[in-house]
Coordinates of C-alpha atoms in Angstrom, one line a residue:
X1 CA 0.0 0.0 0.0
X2 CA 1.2 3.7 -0.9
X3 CA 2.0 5.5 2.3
X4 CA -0.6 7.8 3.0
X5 CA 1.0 11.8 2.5
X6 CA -0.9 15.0 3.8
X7 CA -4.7 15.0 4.3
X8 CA -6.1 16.1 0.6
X9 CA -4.4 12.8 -0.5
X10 CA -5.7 10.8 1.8
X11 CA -8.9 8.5 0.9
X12 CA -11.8 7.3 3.1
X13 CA -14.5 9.7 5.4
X14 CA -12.2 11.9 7.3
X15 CA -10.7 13.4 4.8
X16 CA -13.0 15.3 2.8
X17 CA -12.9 19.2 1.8
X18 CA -15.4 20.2 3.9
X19 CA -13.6 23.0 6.0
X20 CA -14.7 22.6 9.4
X21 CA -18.2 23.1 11.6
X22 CA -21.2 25.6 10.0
X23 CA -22.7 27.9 12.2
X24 CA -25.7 26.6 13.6
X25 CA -28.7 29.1 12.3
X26 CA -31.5 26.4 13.4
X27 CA -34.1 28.5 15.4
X28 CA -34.8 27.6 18.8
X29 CA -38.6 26.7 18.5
X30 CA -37.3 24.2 14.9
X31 CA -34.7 22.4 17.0
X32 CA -37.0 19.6 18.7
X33 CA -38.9 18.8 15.8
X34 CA -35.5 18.5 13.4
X35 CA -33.7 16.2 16.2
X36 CA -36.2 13.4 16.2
X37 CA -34.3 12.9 12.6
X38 CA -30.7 13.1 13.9
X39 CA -28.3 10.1 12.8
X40 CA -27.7 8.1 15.5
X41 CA -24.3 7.9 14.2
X42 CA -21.9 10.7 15.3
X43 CA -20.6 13.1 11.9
X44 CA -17.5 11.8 10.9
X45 CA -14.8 14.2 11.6
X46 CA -13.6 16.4 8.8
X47 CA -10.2 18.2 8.7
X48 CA -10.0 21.6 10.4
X49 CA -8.5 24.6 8.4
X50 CA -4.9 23.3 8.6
X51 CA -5.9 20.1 7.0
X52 CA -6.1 17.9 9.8
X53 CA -8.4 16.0 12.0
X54 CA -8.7 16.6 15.1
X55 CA -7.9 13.2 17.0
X56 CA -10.3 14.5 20.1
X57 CA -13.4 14.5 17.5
X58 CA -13.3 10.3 17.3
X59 CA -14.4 7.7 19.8
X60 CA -12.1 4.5 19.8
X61 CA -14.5 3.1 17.2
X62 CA -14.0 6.3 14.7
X63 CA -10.3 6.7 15.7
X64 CA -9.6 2.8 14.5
X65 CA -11.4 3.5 11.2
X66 CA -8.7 6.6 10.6
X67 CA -5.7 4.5 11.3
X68 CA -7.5 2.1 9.2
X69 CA -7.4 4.6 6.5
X70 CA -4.2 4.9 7.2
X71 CA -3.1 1.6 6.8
X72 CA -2.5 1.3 10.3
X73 CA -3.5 -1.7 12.6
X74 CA -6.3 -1.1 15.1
X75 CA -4.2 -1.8 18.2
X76 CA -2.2 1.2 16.8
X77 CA -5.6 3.6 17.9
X78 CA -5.9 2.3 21.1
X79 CA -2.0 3.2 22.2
X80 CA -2.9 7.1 20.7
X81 CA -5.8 6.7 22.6
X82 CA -4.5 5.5 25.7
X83 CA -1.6 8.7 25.6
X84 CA -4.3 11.2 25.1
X85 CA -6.5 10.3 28.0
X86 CA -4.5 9.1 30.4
X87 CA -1.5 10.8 29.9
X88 CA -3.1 13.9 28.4
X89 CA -0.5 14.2 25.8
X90 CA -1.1 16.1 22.8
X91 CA 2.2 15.7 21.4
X92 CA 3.0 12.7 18.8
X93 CA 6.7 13.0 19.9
X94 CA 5.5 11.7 23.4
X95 CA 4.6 8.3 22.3
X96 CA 8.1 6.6 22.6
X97 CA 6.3 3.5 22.1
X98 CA 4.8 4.2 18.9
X99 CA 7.3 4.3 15.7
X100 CA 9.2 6.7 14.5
X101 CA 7.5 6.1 10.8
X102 CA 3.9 6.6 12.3
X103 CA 4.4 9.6 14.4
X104 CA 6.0 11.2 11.4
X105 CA 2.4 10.5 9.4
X106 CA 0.3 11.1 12.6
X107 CA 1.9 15.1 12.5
X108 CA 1.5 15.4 8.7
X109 CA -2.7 14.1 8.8
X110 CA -3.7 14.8 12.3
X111 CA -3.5 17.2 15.7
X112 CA -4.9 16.8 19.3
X113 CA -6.2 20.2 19.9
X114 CA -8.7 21.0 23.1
X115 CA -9.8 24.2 23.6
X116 CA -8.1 26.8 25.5
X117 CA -8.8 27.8 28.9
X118 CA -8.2 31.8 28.2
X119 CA -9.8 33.0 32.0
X120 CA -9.7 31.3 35.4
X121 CA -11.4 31.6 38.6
X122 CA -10.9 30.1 42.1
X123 CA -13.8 30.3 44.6
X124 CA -13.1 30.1 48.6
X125 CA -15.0 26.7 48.5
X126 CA -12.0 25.4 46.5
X127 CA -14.4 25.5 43.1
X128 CA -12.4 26.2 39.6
X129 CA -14.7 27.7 37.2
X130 CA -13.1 28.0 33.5
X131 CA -14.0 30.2 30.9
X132 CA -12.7 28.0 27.9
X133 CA -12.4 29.7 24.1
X134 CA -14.6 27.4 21.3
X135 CA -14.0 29.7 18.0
X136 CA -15.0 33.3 18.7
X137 CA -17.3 32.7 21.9
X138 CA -16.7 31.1 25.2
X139 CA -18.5 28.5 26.9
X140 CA -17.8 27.8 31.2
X141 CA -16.5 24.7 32.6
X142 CA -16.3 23.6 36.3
X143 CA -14.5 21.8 38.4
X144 CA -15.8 21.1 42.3
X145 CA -13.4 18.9 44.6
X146 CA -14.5 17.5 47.6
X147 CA -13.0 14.7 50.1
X148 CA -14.1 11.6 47.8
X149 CA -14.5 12.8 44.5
X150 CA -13.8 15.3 42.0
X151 CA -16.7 16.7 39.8
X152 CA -16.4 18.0 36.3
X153 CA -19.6 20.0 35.0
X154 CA -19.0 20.1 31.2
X155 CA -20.8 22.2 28.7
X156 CA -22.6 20.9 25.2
X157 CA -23.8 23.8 23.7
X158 CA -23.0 27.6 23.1
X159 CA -26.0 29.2 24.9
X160 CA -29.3 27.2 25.5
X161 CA -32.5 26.8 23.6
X162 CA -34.9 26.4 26.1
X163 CA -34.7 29.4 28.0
X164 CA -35.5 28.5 31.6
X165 CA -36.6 32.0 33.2
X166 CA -34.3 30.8 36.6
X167 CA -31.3 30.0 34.6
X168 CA -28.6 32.5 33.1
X169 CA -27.4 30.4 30.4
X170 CA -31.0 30.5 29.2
X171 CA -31.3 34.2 29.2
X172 CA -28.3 34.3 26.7
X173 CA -30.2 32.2 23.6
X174 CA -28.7 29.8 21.5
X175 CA -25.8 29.8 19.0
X176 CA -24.4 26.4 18.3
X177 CA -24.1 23.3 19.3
X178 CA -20.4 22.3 20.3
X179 CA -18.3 19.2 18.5
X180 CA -16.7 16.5 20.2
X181 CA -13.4 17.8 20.4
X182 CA -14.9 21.2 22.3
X183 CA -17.1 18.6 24.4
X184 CA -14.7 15.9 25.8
X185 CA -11.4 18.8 25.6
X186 CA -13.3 20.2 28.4
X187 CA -12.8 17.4 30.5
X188 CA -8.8 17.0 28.9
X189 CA -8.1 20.0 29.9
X190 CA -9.7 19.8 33.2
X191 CA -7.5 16.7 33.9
X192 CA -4.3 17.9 32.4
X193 CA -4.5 21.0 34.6
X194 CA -5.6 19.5 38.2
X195 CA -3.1 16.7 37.2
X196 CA -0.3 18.7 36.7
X197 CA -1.4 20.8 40.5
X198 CA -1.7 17.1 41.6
X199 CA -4.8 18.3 43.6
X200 CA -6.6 14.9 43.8
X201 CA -3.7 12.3 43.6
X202 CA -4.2 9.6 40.2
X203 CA -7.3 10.2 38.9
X204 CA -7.7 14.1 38.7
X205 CA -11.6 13.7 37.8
X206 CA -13.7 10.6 38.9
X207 CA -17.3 12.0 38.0
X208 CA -18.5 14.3 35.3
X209 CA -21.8 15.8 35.1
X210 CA -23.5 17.0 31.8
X211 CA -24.7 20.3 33.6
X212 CA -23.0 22.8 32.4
X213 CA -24.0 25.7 29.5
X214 CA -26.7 24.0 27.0
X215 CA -29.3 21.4 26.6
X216 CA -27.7 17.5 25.8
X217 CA -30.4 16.2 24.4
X218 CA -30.3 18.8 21.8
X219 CA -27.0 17.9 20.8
X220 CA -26.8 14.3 20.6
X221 CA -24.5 13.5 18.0
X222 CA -22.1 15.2 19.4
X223 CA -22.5 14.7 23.2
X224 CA -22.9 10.8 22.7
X225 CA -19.1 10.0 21.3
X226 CA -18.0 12.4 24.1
X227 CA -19.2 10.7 27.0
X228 CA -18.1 6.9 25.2
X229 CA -15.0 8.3 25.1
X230 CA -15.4 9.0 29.5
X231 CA -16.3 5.8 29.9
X232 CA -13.9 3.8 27.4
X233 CA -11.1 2.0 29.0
X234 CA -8.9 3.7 26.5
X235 CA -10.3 7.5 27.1
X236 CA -11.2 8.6 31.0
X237 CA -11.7 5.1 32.2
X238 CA -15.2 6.6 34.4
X239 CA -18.2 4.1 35.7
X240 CA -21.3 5.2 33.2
X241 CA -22.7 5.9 37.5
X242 CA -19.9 8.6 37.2
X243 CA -20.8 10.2 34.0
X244 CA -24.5 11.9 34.3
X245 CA -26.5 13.4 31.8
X246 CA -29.2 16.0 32.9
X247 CA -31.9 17.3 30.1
X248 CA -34.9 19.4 30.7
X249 CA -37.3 16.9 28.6
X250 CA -36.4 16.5 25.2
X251 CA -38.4 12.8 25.3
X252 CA -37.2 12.0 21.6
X253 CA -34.0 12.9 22.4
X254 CA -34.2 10.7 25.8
X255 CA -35.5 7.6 24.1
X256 CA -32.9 7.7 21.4
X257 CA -30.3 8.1 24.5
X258 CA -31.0 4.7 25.8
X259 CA -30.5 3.2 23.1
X260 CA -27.3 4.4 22.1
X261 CA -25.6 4.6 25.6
X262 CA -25.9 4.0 29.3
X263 CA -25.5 6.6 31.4
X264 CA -26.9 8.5 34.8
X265 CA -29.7 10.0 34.1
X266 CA -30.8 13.6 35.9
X267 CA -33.8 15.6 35.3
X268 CA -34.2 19.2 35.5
X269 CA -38.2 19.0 36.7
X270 CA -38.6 22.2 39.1
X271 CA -42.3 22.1 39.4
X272 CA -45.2 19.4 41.0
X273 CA -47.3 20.6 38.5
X274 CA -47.5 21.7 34.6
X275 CA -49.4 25.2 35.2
X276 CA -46.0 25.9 37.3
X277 CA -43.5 24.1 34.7
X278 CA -45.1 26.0 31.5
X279 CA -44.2 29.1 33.1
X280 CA -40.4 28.4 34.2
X281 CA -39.4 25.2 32.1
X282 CA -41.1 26.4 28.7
X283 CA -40.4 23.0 27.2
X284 CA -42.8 21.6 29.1
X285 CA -45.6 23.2 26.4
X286 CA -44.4 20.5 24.2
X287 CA -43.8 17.6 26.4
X288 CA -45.4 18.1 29.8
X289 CA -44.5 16.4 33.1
X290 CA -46.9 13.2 32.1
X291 CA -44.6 12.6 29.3
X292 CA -41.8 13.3 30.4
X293 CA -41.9 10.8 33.5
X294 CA -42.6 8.3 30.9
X295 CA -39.9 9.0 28.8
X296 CA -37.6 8.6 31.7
X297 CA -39.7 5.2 33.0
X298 CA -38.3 3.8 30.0
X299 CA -35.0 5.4 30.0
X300 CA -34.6 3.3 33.6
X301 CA -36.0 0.2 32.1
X302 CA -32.9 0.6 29.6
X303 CA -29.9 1.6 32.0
X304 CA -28.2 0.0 34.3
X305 CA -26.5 3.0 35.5
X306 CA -29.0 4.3 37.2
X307 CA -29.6 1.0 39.4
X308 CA -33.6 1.6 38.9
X309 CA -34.1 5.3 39.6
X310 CA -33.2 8.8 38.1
X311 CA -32.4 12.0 40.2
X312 CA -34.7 14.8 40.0
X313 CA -33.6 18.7 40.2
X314 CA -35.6 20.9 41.7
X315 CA -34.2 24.2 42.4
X316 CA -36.2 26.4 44.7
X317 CA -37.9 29.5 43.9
X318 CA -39.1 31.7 46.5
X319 CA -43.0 31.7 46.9
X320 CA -43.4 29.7 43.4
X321 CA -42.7 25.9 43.7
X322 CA -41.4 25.6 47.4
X323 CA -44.5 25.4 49.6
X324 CA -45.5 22.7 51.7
X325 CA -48.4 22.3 49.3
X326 CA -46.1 21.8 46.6
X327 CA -44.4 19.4 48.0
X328 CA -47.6 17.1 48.9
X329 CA -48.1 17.0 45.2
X330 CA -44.7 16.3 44.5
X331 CA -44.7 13.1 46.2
X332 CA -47.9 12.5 44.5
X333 CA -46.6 13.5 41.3
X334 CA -43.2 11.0 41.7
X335 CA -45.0 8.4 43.1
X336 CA -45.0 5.8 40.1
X337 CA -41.3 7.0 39.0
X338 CA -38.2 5.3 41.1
X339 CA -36.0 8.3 42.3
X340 CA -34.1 10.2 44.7
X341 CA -34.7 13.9 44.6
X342 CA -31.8 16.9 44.6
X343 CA -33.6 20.3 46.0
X344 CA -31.1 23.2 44.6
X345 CA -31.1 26.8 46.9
X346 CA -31.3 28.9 43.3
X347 CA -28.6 30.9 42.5
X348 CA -29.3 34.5 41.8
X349 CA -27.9 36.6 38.6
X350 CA -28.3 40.0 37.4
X351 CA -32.1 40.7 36.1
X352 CA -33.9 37.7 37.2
X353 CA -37.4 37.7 39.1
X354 CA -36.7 35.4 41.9
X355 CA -35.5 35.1 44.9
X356 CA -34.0 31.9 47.1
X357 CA -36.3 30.3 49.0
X358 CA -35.4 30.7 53.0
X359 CA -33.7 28.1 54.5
X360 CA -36.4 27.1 56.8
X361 CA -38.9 26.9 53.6
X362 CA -36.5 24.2 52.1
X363 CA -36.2 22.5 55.2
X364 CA -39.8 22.1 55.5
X365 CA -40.4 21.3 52.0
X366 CA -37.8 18.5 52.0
X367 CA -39.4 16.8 55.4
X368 CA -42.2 16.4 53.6
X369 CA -40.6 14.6 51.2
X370 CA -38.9 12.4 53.4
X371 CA -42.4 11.7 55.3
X372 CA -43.1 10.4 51.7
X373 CA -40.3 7.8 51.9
X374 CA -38.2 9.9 49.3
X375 CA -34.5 9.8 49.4
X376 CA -34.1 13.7 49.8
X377 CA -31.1 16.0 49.5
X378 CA -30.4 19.6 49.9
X379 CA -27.8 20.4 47.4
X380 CA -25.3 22.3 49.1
X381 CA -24.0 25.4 46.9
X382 CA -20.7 25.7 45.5
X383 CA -18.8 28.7 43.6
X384 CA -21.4 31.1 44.0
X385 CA -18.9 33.5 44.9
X386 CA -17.3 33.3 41.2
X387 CA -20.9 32.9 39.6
X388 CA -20.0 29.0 39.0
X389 CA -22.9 27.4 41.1
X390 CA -26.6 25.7 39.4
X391 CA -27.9 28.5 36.6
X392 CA -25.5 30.9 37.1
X393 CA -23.0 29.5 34.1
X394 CA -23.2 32.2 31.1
X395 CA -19.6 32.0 28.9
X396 CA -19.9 34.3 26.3
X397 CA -22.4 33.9 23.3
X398 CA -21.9 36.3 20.6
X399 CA -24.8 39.1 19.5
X400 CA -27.5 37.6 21.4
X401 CA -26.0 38.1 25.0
X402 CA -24.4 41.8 24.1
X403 CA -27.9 42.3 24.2
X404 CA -29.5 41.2 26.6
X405 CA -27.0 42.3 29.1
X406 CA -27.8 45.8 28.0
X407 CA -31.7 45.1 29.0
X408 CA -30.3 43.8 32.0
X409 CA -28.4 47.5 33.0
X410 CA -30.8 49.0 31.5
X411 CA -33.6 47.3 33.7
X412 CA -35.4 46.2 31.1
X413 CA -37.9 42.8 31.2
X414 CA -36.4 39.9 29.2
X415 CA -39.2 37.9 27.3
X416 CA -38.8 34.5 27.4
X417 CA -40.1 32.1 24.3
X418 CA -42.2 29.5 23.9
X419 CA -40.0 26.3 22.8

C-alpha cells in the first residue's frame, strides 16, 4: 500500500474538503422537531482549516477506522488513545512506544487540539470555574473537589435553547451546538490542569456531570461520542454511574439516548405541577411532566447505571414551587417513578425575578418529602462567589447576549419564548 502523505491525499470519510463546523442558524422553537431525525451515528470528523483531523473528534470506534485509513493496525488507535487520555498528551513525539515512521504520518494528517482555557477563577470553597475559548465565543466549565471525588460539570452547547426563566445560560439564547473535540477537551483540559497541580492524587476527575451551558439532548450527535470516550477503558476510564446526563425533557431525544448509551440520568423537573412548569421550564408546552416521566420510565427500564431510579432537580424558587403544598403534590406527582430527589437553593444573577427560598422553607419542604419515603437532599451550593454554582454559568455567546446584558443595566424585562 502507498503511504498515505498529507490529508487532501488521503482516501476514506475523514478526509473530505469540507472545512470545518457551519454555524448553527437552526431557530430555537425548529430544533426539537428536526432532532427526532438526527443520525444516531456521530458526523465523521472532517479536517479543520490546517488540513487535519482533530484526533479529540473520534471515539475508539472512529479513531480505529482513521488509522484504518491509514493503513494502520487497530491496536495502533488504542495506544494514541491511551496517551491522550490518560497521559493527556497532545504531542505525537510523546509516544516513545509508537514508531518513528507513524508519528511522522500522525503530525502530517492529524493534531490533538482542546480548547483553550483563556480565564480562570478560584472560589473560597476550593471551586475552579473556567471560561474556555470554542472559535469566537466562550462557553464555562467547572471543576468542584470534595473529600471523595472530584466533579467536572461540562458544557454541550453555546447558549441554551430552552430558556428557563431561573437559569442565566437561558437568558443568553442559542448559538451552536459544540463538536466533540470542544465537548470531551473540556474534561482534557480539566484533567491535564488539576493533574499537573496534583490536587486529587491519580485520577484528577472521577465524575462528570453534563450540567454545564446547554441542553444535551439537543446535541446528541455530538454529546454521545463524548461521554463513550469517558467511559472507554482507553479514554477517562469513568463508571457510566460517574458520567450523568441532565436534560430538561427533550423525550425523543431521551428515548434515542437509551439506546445508544448508558449513562446517569438527571432531570431538571422544578415544578409538582404543569401550570408551574409551563411558566419556568417552557419545554414543558411541548412535552409536559406526564410525558416526560414516561420517557424517563423507559430510559430506567434501559440503563443500568442508574440502578432503577433517576435523580430529580428541583431548584427552589421563592413563593413559586417551594411550599408545603407543593411538595404534597410532589410526592404525589413522583409516586410511580423510582428516584431520589436533589432540591437546589437557586442561585441569583443580574435581572432575574426570583429570589431563594429561606432556608427554613427548604427544610420544611424536604421533610415532607422524606415523610413520603423519598430519598431527599439539599444540594449544598458551591462557587457562588465566582458565579459557578446551578444557573448561574453564562460563557460568552456572541450578539444575542451583548444584548440582553444591555436590558439587563438597562432594567429592562427579558421575554422568554415559547420552545
Amino acid at each position: 500500500m502507498q503511504r498515505p502523505g498529507r490529508a487532501d491525499r488521503l482516501p476514506g470519510r475523514f478526509f473530505s474538503t469540507h472545512q470545518g463546523p457551519q454555524r448553527v442558524t437552526t431557530r430555537p422553537e425548529n430544533i426539537m422537531s428536526e432532532l427526532v431525525n438526527t443520525s444516531e451515528v456521530a458526523i465523521p470528523a472532517v479536517p479543520n482549516k490546517n488540513g487535519k483531523i482533530n484526533l479529540l473528534d473520534l471515539n475508539r470506534q472512529q479513531m480505529r477506522e482513521f488509522f484504518k485509513e491509514m493503513g494502520e493496525k487497530p491496536f495502533r488507535a488504542d495506544q494514541v488513545m491511551k496517551w491522550m487520555y490518560h497521559y493527556c498528551s497532545d504531542n505525537f513525539d510523546d509516544m516513545t512506544d509508537i514508531n518513528k515512521v507513524l508519528r511522522n504520518k500522525l503530525k502530517e494528517v492529524a493534531e490533538i487540539r482542546a480548547p483553550e482555557v483563556v480565564e480562570e477563577q478560584r472560589s473560597s470553597d476550593g471551586t475552579i470555574k473556567w471560561a474556555i475559548a470554542v472559535g469566537d465565543q466562550r462557553v464555562e466549565t467547572v471543576y468542584i473537589p470534595e473529600d471523595d471525588r472530584a466533579t467536572l460539570c461540562v458544557s454541550s452547547q453555546v447558549g441554551c435553547a430552552l430558556e428557563c426563566k431561573f437559569c442565566s445560560t437561558a437568558q443568553q439564547g442559542f448559538n451552536r451546538n459544540l463538536r466533540v473535540s470542544e465537548i470531551i477537551g473540556q474534561v482534557w483540559r480539566a484533567a491535564k490542569i488539576v493533574g499537573a497541580a496534583k490536587v486529587t492524587g491519580t485520577r484528577p476527575i472521577t465524575n462528570v456531570v453534563m450540567m454545564g451551558m446547554g441542553e444535551p439532548l439537543l446535541n446528541l450527535t455530538n454529546v454521545v461520542p463524548a461521554m463513550e470516550i469517558m467511559l472507554d477503558d482507553f479514554g477517562f476510564g469513568l463508571s457510566k454511574r460517574r458520567v450523568t446526563l441532565s436534560t430538561s425533557g427533550v423525550v425523543p431525544a431521551l428515548d434515542k439516548l437509551g439506546d445508544m448509551i448508558d449513562v446517569a440520568l438527571a432531570i431538571s423537573l422544578h415544578a409538582p405541577n404543569d401550570a408551574i412548569r409551563d411558566e419556568i421550564v417552557p419545554i414543558n408546552k411541548k412535552y409536559n411532566i406526564e410525558t416526560f416521566l414516561a420517557g424517563v420510565r423507559r430510559y430506567l427500564e434501559k440503563s443500568n447505571a442508574n440502578q432503577g431510579r433517576v435523580t430529580i432537580e428541583y431548584v427552589m424558587l421563592d413563593h413559586v414551587n417551594d411550599g408545603t403544598e407543593h411538595a404534597h403534590e410532589l410526592a404525589e406527582l413522583l409516586k410511580d417513578t423510582p428516584c431520589k430527589i436533589n432540591l437546589i437553593p437557586w442561585n441569583p444573577f443580574p435581572g432575574a425575578p426570583y429570589g431563594r427560598s429561606s432556608n427554613s422553607r427548604i427544610d420544611r419542604f424536604s421533610k415532607v418529602l422524606m415523610e413520603y419515603g423519598f430519598t431527599t437532599i439539599v444540594r449544598k451550593t458551591r462557587g457562588d462567589d465566582i458565579d459557578a454554582a446551578c444557573g448561574q454559568l453564562a460563557g460568552d455567546v456572541i450578539d444575542r447576549t451583548k444584548r440582553t446584558l444591555r436590558k439587563r443595566m438597562q432594567g429592562e424585562s427579558i421575554a422568554v419564548k415559547t420552545v
